[in-house]
PDB file of C-alpha atoms in Angstrom:
ATOM      1  CA  MET A   1     -16.113  30.516   3.331  1.00  0.00           C
ATOM      2  CA  HIS A   2     -13.036  28.202   3.533  1.00  0.00           C
ATOM      3  CA  GLY A   3     -13.084  24.562   2.633  1.00  0.00           C
ATOM      4  CA  ASN A   4     -10.782  21.781   3.583  1.00  0.00           C
ATOM      5  CA  PRO A   5      -7.163  22.104   2.185  1.00  0.00           C
ATOM      6  CA  MET A   6      -6.521  20.130  -1.011  1.00  0.00           C
ATOM      7  CA  PRO A   7      -4.951  16.793  -0.137  1.00  0.00           C
ATOM      8  CA  ASP A   8      -1.614  15.935  -1.591  1.00  0.00           C
ATOM      9  CA  SER A   9      -3.014  12.841  -3.223  1.00  0.00           C
ATOM     10  CA  TYR A  10      -6.157  10.688  -3.898  1.00  0.00           C
ATOM     11  CA  VAL A  11      -6.281   6.881  -3.662  1.00  0.00           C
ATOM     12  CA  TYR A  12      -8.821   4.873  -5.659  1.00  0.00           C
ATOM     13  CA  VAL A  13      -9.442   1.278  -5.018  1.00  0.00           C
ATOM     14  CA  THR A  14     -11.260  -0.855  -7.535  1.00  0.00           C
ATOM     15  CA  GLU A  15     -11.773  -4.562  -8.305  1.00  0.00           C
ATOM     16  CA  GLU A  16      -8.931  -4.174 -10.868  1.00  0.00           C
ATOM     17  CA  GLY A  17      -6.354  -2.409  -8.759  1.00  0.00           C
ATOM     18  CA  VAL A  18      -5.094   0.584  -6.788  1.00  0.00           C
ATOM     19  CA  THR A  19      -4.274   4.007  -8.139  1.00  0.00           C
ATOM     20  CA  ARG A  20      -2.848   6.999  -6.382  1.00  0.00           C
ATOM     21  CA  HIS A  21      -3.060  10.452  -8.000  1.00  0.00           C
ATOM     22  CA  TYR A  22      -0.703  13.128  -6.707  1.00  0.00           C
ATOM     23  CA  ALA A  23      -1.401  16.810  -6.590  1.00  0.00           C
ATOM     24  CA  ASP A  24       1.522  17.386  -9.149  1.00  0.00           C
ATOM     25  CA  GLY A  25      -0.391  15.144 -11.751  1.00  0.00           C
ATOM     26  CA  SER A  26       1.831  12.103 -11.324  1.00  0.00           C
ATOM     27  CA  VAL A  27       0.106   8.740 -10.873  1.00  0.00           C
ATOM     28  CA  GLU A  28       1.010   5.355  -9.468  1.00  0.00           C
ATOM     29  CA  ALA A  29      -1.139   2.373 -10.197  1.00  0.00           C
ATOM     30  CA  LEU A  30      -0.987  -1.307  -9.810  1.00  0.00           C
ATOM     31  CA  ALA A  31      -3.390  -4.206 -10.708  1.00  0.00           C
ATOM     32  CA  TRP A  32      -4.190  -6.586  -7.971  1.00  0.00           C
ATOM     33  CA  GLU A  33      -3.257  -9.489 -10.167  1.00  0.00           C
ATOM     34  CA  ASP A  34       0.358  -7.874 -10.387  1.00  0.00           C
ATOM     35  CA  VAL A  35       0.836  -7.474  -6.529  1.00  0.00           C
ATOM     36  CA  VAL A  36       3.579  -9.813  -5.312  1.00  0.00           C
ATOM     37  CA  GLU A  37       4.355  -8.045  -2.033  1.00  0.00           C
ATOM     38  CA  VAL A  38       2.810  -5.855   0.603  1.00  0.00           C
ATOM     39  CA  ARG A  39       5.042  -3.813   2.991  1.00  0.00           C
ATOM     40  CA  VAL A  40       4.116  -1.537   5.787  1.00  0.00           C
ATOM     41  CA  VAL A  41       6.316   1.522   6.484  1.00  0.00           C
ATOM     42  CA  THR A  42       6.237   3.236   9.926  1.00  0.00           C
ATOM     43  CA  GLU A  43       8.056   6.329  10.840  1.00  0.00           C
ATOM     44  CA  SER A  44       7.733   8.545  13.855  1.00  0.00           C
ATOM     45  CA  GLY A  45       5.607  11.693  13.211  1.00  0.00           C
ATOM     46  CA  SER A  46       4.526  10.474   9.812  1.00  0.00           C
ATOM     47  CA  ASP A  47       1.563   8.618   8.317  1.00  0.00           C
ATOM     48  CA  VAL A  48       1.957   4.775   7.988  1.00  0.00           C
ATOM     49  CA  HIS A  49       2.373   3.744   4.316  1.00  0.00           C
ATOM     50  CA  TYR A  50       1.236   0.539   2.634  1.00  0.00           C
ATOM     51  CA  ILE A  51       3.510  -0.261  -0.338  1.00  0.00           C
ATOM     52  CA  LEU A  52       2.169  -2.679  -2.954  1.00  0.00           C
ATOM     53  CA  LEU A  53       4.896  -4.005  -5.317  1.00  0.00           C
ATOM     54  CA  ASP A  54       4.847  -6.007  -8.568  1.00  0.00           C
ATOM     55  CA  ARG A  55       7.556  -8.353  -9.811  1.00  0.00           C
ATOM     56  CA  ASP A  56       9.772  -5.475 -11.099  1.00  0.00           C
ATOM     57  CA  GLY A  57       9.710  -3.674  -7.860  1.00  0.00           C
ATOM     58  CA  GLU A  58       7.371  -0.920  -9.205  1.00  0.00           C
ATOM     59  CA  GLY A  59       4.277  -0.238  -7.134  1.00  0.00           C
ATOM     60  CA  CYS A  60       1.932   2.002  -5.489  1.00  0.00           C
ATOM     61  CA  VAL A  61       2.448   3.732  -2.127  1.00  0.00           C
ATOM     62  CA  VAL A  62      -0.779   4.096  -0.163  1.00  0.00           C
ATOM     63  CA  PRO A  63      -0.974   6.222   3.001  1.00  0.00           C
ATOM     64  CA  ARG A  64      -3.044   4.671   5.732  1.00  0.00           C
ATOM     65  CA  SER A  65      -4.947   8.050   6.020  1.00  0.00           C
ATOM     66  CA  ALA A  66      -6.114   7.474   2.538  1.00  0.00           C
ATOM     67  CA  THR A  67      -7.519   3.957   3.030  1.00  0.00           C
ATOM     68  CA  ASP A  68     -10.906   2.705   3.907  1.00  0.00           C
ATOM     69  CA  ALA A  69     -12.663  -0.636   4.342  1.00  0.00           C
ATOM     70  CA  THR A  70     -12.646  -1.188   0.598  1.00  0.00           C
ATOM     71  CA  PHE A  71      -8.826  -1.203   0.468  1.00  0.00           C
ATOM     72  CA  LEU A  72      -8.532  -3.588   3.486  1.00  0.00           C
ATOM     73  CA  ALA A  73     -11.296  -5.881   2.188  1.00  0.00           C
ATOM     74  CA  ARG A  74      -9.541  -6.180  -1.241  1.00  0.00           C
ATOM     75  CA  LEU A  75      -6.275  -7.044   0.445  1.00  0.00           C
ATOM     76  CA  ARG A  76      -7.964 -10.179   1.908  1.00  0.00           C
ATOM     77  CA  TYR A  77      -8.282 -11.546  -1.569  1.00  0.00           C
ATOM     78  CA  LEU A  78      -4.549 -11.879  -1.896  1.00  0.00           C
ATOM     79  CA  PRO A  79      -3.775 -15.617  -1.214  1.00  0.00           C
ATOM     80  CA  ASP A  80      -3.347 -16.299   2.565  1.00  0.00           C
ATOM     81  CA  PHE A  81      -3.238 -12.512   3.384  1.00  0.00           C
ATOM     82  CA  ASP A  82      -3.247 -11.942   7.130  1.00  0.00           C
ATOM     83  CA  LEU A  83      -5.069  -8.788   8.048  1.00  0.00           C
ATOM     84  CA  ASP A  84      -4.074  -9.181  11.696  1.00  0.00           C
ATOM     85  CA  ARG A  85      -0.397  -9.185  10.622  1.00  0.00           C
ATOM     86  CA  LEU A  86      -1.051  -5.965   8.608  1.00  0.00           C
ATOM     87  CA  THR A  87      -2.738  -4.184  11.570  1.00  0.00           C
ATOM     88  CA  LEU A  88       0.108  -5.295  13.969  1.00  0.00           C
ATOM     89  CA  ALA A  89       2.666  -3.864  11.657  1.00  0.00           C
ATOM     90  CA  ALA A  90       0.842  -0.610  11.019  1.00  0.00           C
ATOM     91  CA  ASP A  91       0.187  -0.059  14.807  1.00  0.00           C
ATOM     92  CA  SER A  92       3.923  -0.594  15.579  1.00  0.00           C
ATOM     93  CA  THR A  93       5.629   2.196  17.490  1.00  0.00           C
ATOM     94  CA  HIS A  94       8.960   1.163  15.893  1.00  0.00           C
ATOM     95  CA  ASP A  95      10.217   2.884  12.738  1.00  0.00           C
ATOM     96  CA  GLY A  96      10.856   0.521   9.929  1.00  0.00           C
ATOM     97  CA  VAL A  97       9.598  -1.513   7.024  1.00  0.00           C
ATOM     98  CA  VAL A  98       7.796  -4.817   7.513  1.00  0.00           C
ATOM     99  CA  VAL A  99       6.891  -7.185   4.661  1.00  0.00           C
ATOM    100  CA  VAL A 100       3.416  -8.417   5.705  1.00  0.00           C
ATOM    101  CA  TRP A 101       2.659 -10.559   2.622  1.00  0.00           C
ATOM    102  CA  ARG A 102       4.446 -12.141  -0.274  1.00  0.00           C
ATOM    103  CA  SER A 103       3.114 -14.009  -3.202  1.00  0.00           C
ATOM    104  CA  PRO A 104       3.425 -17.807  -3.052  1.00  0.00           C
ATOM    105  CA  ASP A 105       5.360 -17.343  -6.256  1.00  0.00           C
ATOM    106  CA  PRO A 106       7.525 -14.164  -5.730  1.00  0.00           C
ATOM    107  CA  PRO A 107      10.427 -12.947  -7.640  1.00  0.00           C
ATOM    108  CA  SER A 108      13.830 -13.782  -6.167  1.00  0.00           C
ATOM    109  CA  ALA A 109      14.360 -10.300  -4.702  1.00  0.00           C
ATOM    110  CA  LEU A 110      12.599  -6.945  -4.643  1.00  0.00           C
ATOM    111  CA  PRO A 111      14.600  -3.722  -4.295  1.00  0.00           C
ATOM    112  CA  ASP A 112      14.316  -1.345  -1.257  1.00  0.00           C
ATOM    113  CA  LEU A 113      12.208   1.591  -2.239  1.00  0.00           C
ATOM    114  CA  GLU A 114      12.073   5.193  -1.287  1.00  0.00           C
ATOM    115  CA  TYR A 115       8.520   6.442  -0.426  1.00  0.00           C
ATOM    116  CA  ASP A 116       6.706   9.651  -0.128  1.00  0.00           C
TER     117      ASP A 116
END
């Protein structure tokens, strides 16, 4: 009997934050209270990625395929978060990065990041 293949990562969403565990043992985690920016990355032939960043540009990359209603519901707690803007960016047919939310008190600039 063959089961489903092992996914390359797991994403856990809690009231405290988001954590992504990779198959190689590495972990990315970010507390909701530290999130200052949410980006959507679209690329042809690839999963859409949500990138949550803190003030230092550190963050957590969350593949859309690993999200559920809990993740989307928790994003709504960010001040003035627009779920329609997130959906529009994630459904885009254009490759690119879109900032869909910034904290009302963001740092002066966040770096461009590479993602998996």
